[in-house]
Coordinates of C-alpha atoms in Angstrom, one line a residue:
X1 CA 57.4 -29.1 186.8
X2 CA 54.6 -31.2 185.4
X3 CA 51.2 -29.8 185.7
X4 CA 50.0 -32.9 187.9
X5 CA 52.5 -32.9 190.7
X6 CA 51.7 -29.1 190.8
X7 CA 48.5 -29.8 191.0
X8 CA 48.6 -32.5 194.1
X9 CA 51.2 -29.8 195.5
X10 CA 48.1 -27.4 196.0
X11 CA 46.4 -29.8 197.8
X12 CA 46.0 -29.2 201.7
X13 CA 48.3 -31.6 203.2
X14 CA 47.0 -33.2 206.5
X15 CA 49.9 -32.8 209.3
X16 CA 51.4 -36.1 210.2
X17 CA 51.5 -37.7 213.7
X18 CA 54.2 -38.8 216.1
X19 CA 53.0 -42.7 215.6
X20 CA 53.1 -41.8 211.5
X21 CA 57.0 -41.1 211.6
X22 CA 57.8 -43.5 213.6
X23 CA 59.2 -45.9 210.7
X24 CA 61.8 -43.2 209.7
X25 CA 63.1 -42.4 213.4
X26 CA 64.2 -45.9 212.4
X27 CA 66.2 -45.0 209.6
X28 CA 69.1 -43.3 211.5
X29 CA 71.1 -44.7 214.5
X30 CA 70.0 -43.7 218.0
X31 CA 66.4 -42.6 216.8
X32 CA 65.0 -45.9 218.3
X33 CA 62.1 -45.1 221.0
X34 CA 62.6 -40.8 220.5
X35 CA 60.1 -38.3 221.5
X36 CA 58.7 -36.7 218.6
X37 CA 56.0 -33.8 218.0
X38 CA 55.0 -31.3 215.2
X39 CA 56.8 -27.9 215.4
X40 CA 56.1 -26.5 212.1
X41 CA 54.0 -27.1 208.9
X42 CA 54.4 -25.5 205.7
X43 CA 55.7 -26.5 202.9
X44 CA 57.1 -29.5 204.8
X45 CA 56.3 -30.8 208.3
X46 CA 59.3 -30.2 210.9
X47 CA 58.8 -32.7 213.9
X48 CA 61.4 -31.7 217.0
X49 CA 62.9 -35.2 217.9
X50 CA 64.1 -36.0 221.2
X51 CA 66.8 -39.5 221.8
X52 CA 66.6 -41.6 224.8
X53 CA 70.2 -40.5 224.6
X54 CA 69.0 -36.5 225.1
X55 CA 70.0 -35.8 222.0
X56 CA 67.9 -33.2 220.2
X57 CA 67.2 -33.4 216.8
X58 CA 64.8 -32.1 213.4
X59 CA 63.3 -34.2 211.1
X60 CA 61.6 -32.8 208.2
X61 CA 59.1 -34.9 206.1
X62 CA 59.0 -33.1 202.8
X63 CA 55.7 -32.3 201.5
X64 CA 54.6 -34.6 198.6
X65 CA 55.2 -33.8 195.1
X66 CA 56.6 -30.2 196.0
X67 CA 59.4 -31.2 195.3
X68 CA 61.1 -34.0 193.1
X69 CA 64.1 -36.6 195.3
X70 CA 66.6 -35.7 192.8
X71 CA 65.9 -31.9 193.6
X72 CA 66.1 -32.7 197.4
X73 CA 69.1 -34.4 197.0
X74 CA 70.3 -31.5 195.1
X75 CA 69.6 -28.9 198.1
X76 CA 71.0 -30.9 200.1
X77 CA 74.4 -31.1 198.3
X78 CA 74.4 -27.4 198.5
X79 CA 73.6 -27.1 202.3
X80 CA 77.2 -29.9 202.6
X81 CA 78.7 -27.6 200.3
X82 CA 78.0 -24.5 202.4
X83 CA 78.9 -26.4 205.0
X84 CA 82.0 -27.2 203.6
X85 CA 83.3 -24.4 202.0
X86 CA 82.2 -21.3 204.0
X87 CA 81.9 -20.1 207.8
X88 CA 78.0 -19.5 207.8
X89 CA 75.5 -21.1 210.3
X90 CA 73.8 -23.5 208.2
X91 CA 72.1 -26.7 209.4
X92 CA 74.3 -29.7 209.9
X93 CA 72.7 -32.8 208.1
X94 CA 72.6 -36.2 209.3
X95 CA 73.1 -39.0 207.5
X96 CA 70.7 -42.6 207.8
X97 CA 72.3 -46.0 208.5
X98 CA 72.7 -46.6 204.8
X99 CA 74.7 -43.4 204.4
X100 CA 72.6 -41.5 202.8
X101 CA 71.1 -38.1 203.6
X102 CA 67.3 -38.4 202.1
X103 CA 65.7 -41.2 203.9
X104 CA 62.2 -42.8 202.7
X105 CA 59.7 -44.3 204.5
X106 CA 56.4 -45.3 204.6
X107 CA 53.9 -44.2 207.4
X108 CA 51.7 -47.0 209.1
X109 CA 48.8 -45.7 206.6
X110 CA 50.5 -46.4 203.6
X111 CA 51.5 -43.3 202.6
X112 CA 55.1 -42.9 201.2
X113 CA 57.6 -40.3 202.4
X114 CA 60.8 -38.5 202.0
X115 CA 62.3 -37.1 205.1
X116 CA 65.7 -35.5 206.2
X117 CA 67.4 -35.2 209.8
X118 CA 69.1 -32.4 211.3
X119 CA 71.1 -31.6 214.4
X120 CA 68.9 -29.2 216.5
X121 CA 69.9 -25.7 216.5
X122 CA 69.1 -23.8 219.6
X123 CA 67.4 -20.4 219.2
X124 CA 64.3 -18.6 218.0
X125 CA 62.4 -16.6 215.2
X126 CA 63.5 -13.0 215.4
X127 CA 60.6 -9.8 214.7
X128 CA 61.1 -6.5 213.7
X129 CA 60.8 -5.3 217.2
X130 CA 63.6 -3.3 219.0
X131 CA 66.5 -2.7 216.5
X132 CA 66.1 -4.8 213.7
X133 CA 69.3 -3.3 211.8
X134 CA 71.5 -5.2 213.0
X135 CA 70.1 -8.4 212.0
X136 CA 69.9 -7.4 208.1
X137 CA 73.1 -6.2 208.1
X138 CA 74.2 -9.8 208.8
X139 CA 71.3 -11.3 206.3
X140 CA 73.2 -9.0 203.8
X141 CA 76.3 -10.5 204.5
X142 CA 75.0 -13.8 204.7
X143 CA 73.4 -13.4 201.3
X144 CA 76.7 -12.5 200.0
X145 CA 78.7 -15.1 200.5
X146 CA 76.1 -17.2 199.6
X147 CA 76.5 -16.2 196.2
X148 CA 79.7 -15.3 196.0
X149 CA 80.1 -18.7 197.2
X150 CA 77.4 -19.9 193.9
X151 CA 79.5 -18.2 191.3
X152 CA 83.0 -20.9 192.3
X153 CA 81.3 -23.7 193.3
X154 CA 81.6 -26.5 190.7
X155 CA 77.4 -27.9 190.9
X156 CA 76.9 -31.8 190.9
X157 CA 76.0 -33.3 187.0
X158 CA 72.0 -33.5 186.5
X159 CA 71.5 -30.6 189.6
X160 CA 68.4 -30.0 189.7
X161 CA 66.4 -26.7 191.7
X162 CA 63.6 -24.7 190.2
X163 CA 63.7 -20.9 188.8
X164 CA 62.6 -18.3 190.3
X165 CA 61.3 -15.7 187.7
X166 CA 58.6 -14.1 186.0
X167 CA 56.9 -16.6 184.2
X168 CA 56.8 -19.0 187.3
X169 CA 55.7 -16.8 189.8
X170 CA 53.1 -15.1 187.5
X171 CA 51.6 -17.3 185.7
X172 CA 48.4 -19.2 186.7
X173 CA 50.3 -22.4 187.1
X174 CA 53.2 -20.7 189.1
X175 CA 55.4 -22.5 191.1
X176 CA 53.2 -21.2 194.4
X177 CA 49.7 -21.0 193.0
X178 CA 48.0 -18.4 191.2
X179 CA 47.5 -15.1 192.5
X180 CA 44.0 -14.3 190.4
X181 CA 42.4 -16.7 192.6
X182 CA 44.3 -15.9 196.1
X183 CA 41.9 -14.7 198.8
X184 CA 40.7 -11.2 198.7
X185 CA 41.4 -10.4 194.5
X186 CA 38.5 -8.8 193.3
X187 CA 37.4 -7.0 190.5
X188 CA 38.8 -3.6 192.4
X189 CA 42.2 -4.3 192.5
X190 CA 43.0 -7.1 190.2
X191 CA 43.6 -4.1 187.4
X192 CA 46.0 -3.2 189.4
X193 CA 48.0 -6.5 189.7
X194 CA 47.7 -6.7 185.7
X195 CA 49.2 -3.7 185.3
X196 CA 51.9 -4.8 187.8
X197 CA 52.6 -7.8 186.0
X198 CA 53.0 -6.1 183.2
X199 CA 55.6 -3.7 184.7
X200 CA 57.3 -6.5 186.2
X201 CA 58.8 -8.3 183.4
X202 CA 59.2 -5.2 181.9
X203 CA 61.5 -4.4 184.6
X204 CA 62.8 -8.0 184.6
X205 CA 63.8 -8.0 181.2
X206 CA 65.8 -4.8 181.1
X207 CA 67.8 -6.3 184.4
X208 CA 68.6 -9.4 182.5
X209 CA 69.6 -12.9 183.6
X210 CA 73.7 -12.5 184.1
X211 CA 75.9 -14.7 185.7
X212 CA 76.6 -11.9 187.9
X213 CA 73.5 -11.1 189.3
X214 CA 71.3 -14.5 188.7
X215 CA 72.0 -17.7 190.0
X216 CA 71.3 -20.3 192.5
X217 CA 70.3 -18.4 195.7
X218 CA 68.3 -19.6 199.2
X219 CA 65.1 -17.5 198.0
X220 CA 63.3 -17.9 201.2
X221 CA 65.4 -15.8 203.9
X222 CA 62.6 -14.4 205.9
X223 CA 62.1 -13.8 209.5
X224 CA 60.4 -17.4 209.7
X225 CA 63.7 -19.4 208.1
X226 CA 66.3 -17.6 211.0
X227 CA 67.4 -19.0 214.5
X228 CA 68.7 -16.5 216.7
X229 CA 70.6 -17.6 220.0
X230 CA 72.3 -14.6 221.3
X231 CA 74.8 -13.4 219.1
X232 CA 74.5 -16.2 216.6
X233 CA 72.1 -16.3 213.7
X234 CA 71.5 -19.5 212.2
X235 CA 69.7 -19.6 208.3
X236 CA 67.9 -22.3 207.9
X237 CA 65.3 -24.0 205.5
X238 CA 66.7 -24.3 201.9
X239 CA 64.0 -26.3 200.3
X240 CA 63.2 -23.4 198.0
X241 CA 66.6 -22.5 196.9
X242 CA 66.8 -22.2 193.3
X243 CA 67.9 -20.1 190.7
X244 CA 66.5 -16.1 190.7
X245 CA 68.4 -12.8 191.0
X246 CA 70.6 -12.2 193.8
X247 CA 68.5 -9.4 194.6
X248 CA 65.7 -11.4 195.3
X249 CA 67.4 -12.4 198.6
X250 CA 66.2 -9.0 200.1
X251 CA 63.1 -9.5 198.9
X252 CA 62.7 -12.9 200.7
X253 CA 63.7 -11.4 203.9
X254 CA 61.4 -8.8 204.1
X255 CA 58.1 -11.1 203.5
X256 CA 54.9 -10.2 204.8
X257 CA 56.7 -6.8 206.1
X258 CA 56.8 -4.7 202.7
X259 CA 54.8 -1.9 204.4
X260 CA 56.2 -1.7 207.7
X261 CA 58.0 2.3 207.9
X262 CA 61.2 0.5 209.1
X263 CA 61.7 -1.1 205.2
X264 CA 64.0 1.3 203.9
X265 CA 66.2 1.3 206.8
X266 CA 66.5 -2.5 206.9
X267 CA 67.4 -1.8 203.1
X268 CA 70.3 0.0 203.4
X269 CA 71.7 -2.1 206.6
X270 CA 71.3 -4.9 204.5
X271 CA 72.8 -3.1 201.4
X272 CA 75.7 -2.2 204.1
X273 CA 76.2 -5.8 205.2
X274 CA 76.5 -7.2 201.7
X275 CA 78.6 -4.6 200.3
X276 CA 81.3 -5.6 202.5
X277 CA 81.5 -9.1 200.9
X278 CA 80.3 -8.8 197.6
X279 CA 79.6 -5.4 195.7
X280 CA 76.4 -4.9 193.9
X281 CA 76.3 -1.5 191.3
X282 CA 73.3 0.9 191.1
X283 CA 72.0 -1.3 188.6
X284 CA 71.6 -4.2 190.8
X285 CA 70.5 -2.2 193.8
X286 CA 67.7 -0.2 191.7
X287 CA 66.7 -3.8 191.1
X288 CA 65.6 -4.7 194.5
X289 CA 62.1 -3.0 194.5
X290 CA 61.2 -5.2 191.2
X291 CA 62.0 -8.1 193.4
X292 CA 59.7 -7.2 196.7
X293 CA 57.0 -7.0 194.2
X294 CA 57.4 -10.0 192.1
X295 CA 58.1 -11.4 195.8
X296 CA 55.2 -10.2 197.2
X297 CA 52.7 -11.7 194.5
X298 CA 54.6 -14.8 195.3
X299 CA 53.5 -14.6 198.6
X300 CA 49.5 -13.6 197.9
X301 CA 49.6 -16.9 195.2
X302 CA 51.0 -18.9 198.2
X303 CA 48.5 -17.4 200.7
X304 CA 46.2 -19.3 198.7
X305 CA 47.5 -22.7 197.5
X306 CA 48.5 -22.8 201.4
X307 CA 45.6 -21.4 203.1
X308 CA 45.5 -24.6 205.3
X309 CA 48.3 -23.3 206.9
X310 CA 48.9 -21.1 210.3
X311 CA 51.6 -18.8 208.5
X312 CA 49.0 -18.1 205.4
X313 CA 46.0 -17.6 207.9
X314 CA 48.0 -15.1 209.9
X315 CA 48.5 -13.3 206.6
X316 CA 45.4 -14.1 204.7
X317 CA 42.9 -10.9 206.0
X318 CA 44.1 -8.2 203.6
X319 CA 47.2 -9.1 202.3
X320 CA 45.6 -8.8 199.0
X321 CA 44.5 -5.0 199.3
X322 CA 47.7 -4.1 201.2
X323 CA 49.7 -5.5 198.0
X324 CA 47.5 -3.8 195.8
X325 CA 48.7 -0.5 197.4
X326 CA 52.0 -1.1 197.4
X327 CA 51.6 -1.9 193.5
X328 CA 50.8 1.5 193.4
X329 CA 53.3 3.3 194.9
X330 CA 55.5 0.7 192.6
X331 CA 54.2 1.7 189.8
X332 CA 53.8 5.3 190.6
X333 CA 57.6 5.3 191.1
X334 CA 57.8 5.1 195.0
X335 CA 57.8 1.9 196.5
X336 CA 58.7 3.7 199.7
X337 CA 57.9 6.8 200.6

């Protein structure tokens, strides 16, 4: 990605109104005269829409030069093909009146957009409280045939996602920001994430880059991207799939919870749930702790190209000494005690 749009990306992105989206709620049937309001900001802005019909709906207005229409357009071919092809709760997208799925519109200040609709999904974000177990043993399974379901899908010509690796996490113009300027790196423990960067793709390197354990994957399966409604877990949110190590799915899912004592017990229900659609050897599994840290300094770079956000805030006091910590138990050979 060009060093301009990732630039504007880092930008804090004011929230959009109701009145501002009102063009594109006239982009698909039925939309005319809906309740709208803001439900989530992130990445992108999520507006819960309701029809004069009753009809309950999401509408998500992408956030500007994150990412490119042809790479939108290219998630969403994988969501139909999920969709499509397997049994997992994915959301159902909507197409406009001119049959396509990515609408654009222009807000009454002027400002162009891209937006997508989706059926509304009953449920809510699930914590680690109670018994969490359970739930990763389905996010392992779900992860599975995800990429099980990667390896035989045939892509669409010119598809286009990012990658998910060392060099564009790391780096200074990583796909999430920089982490040597994230709040709280200081001259105490930015040794420390060095030398972790440095073991990193080490590590990354050995593990290499086969088909069998890297390819397109959701890489963003946290707490924040589920919908639980009784028995029924919905993943949502694929805007950052791309292409990483299948192994970096675990990592995703445990974001912002690398410390929490319960880790290595949600590791092995995962490892559980996923072994019983797609194995993964001892290579693969000694993988996984490389992955929570390189996910992890994902996470403090995106703490602070996103600090105008309510997720980075809740995270921001001390999430950089907490990693630094964790980087040394990583590196002392230990993630977990």
């Amino acid at each position: 990605m060009a060093h301009a749009p990732r630039r504007a990306m880092l930008e804090a992105a004011i929230p959009l109104s109701e009145a501002d989206i009102q063009p594109a709620l006239q982009l698909w049937s039925g939309l005319e005269g809906s309740q709208a309001h803001l439900i989530n900001h992130s990445e992108n802005q999520t507006f819960a829409v309701t029809a004069q019909s009753g009809e309950r709906y999401s509408l998500r207005v992408h956030r500007p030069a994150y990412q490119s229409r042809h790479a939108i357009e290219s998630e969403l071919a994988w969501l139909a093909a999920i969709r499509r092809d397997t049994d997992l709760p994915v959301p159902e997208l909507l197409v406009g009146r001119d049959g396509s799925a990515l609408q654009r519109f222009v807000t009454p200040g002027g400002e162009t957009q891209l937006a997508a609709l989706f059926r509304f999904i009953p449920g809510s974000e699930p914590t680690l409280e109670g018994e969490p177990a359970g739930l990763f043993t389905i996010l392992g399974q779900y992860a599975a045939t995800l990429h099980g379901h990667v390896t035989r899908w045939s892509r669409p010509s010119a598809f286009e996602r990012p990658t998910w690796d060392g060099s564009t996490i790391l780096r200074a113009d990583g796909l999430w920001g920089d982490w040597r300027i994230a709040p709280g790196v200081d001259r105490h423990n930015a040794p420390i994430f060095q030398r972790l960067e440095q073991a990193i793709y080490t590590h990354l390197a050995d593990y290499g880059t086969g088909a069998e354990r890297f390819g397109l994957i959701h890489a963003d399966m946290r707490l924040g991207n589920l919908l639980v409604d009784a028995d029924r877990v919905t993943l949502i949110d694929f805007d950052d799939c791309g292409f990483g190590w299948f192994t970096y799915d675990f990592a995703a899912a445990i974001s912002f919870h690398e410390a929490s004592p319960v880790i290595p017990a949600l590791k092995a229900a995962w490892l559980d749930g996923y072994g019983s659609v797609r194995a993964l050897n001892a290579t693969d599994i000694a993988s996984m702790d490389t992955m929570v840290m390189l996910r992890r300094m994902a996470l403090l770079a995106w703490i602070g190209s996103h600090a105008e956000t309510r997720l980075a805030q809740t995270h921001m006091g001390g999430f950089a000494d907490d990693t630094a910590k964790l980087a040394e138990r990583y590196l002392g050979g230990a993630l977990w005690p």
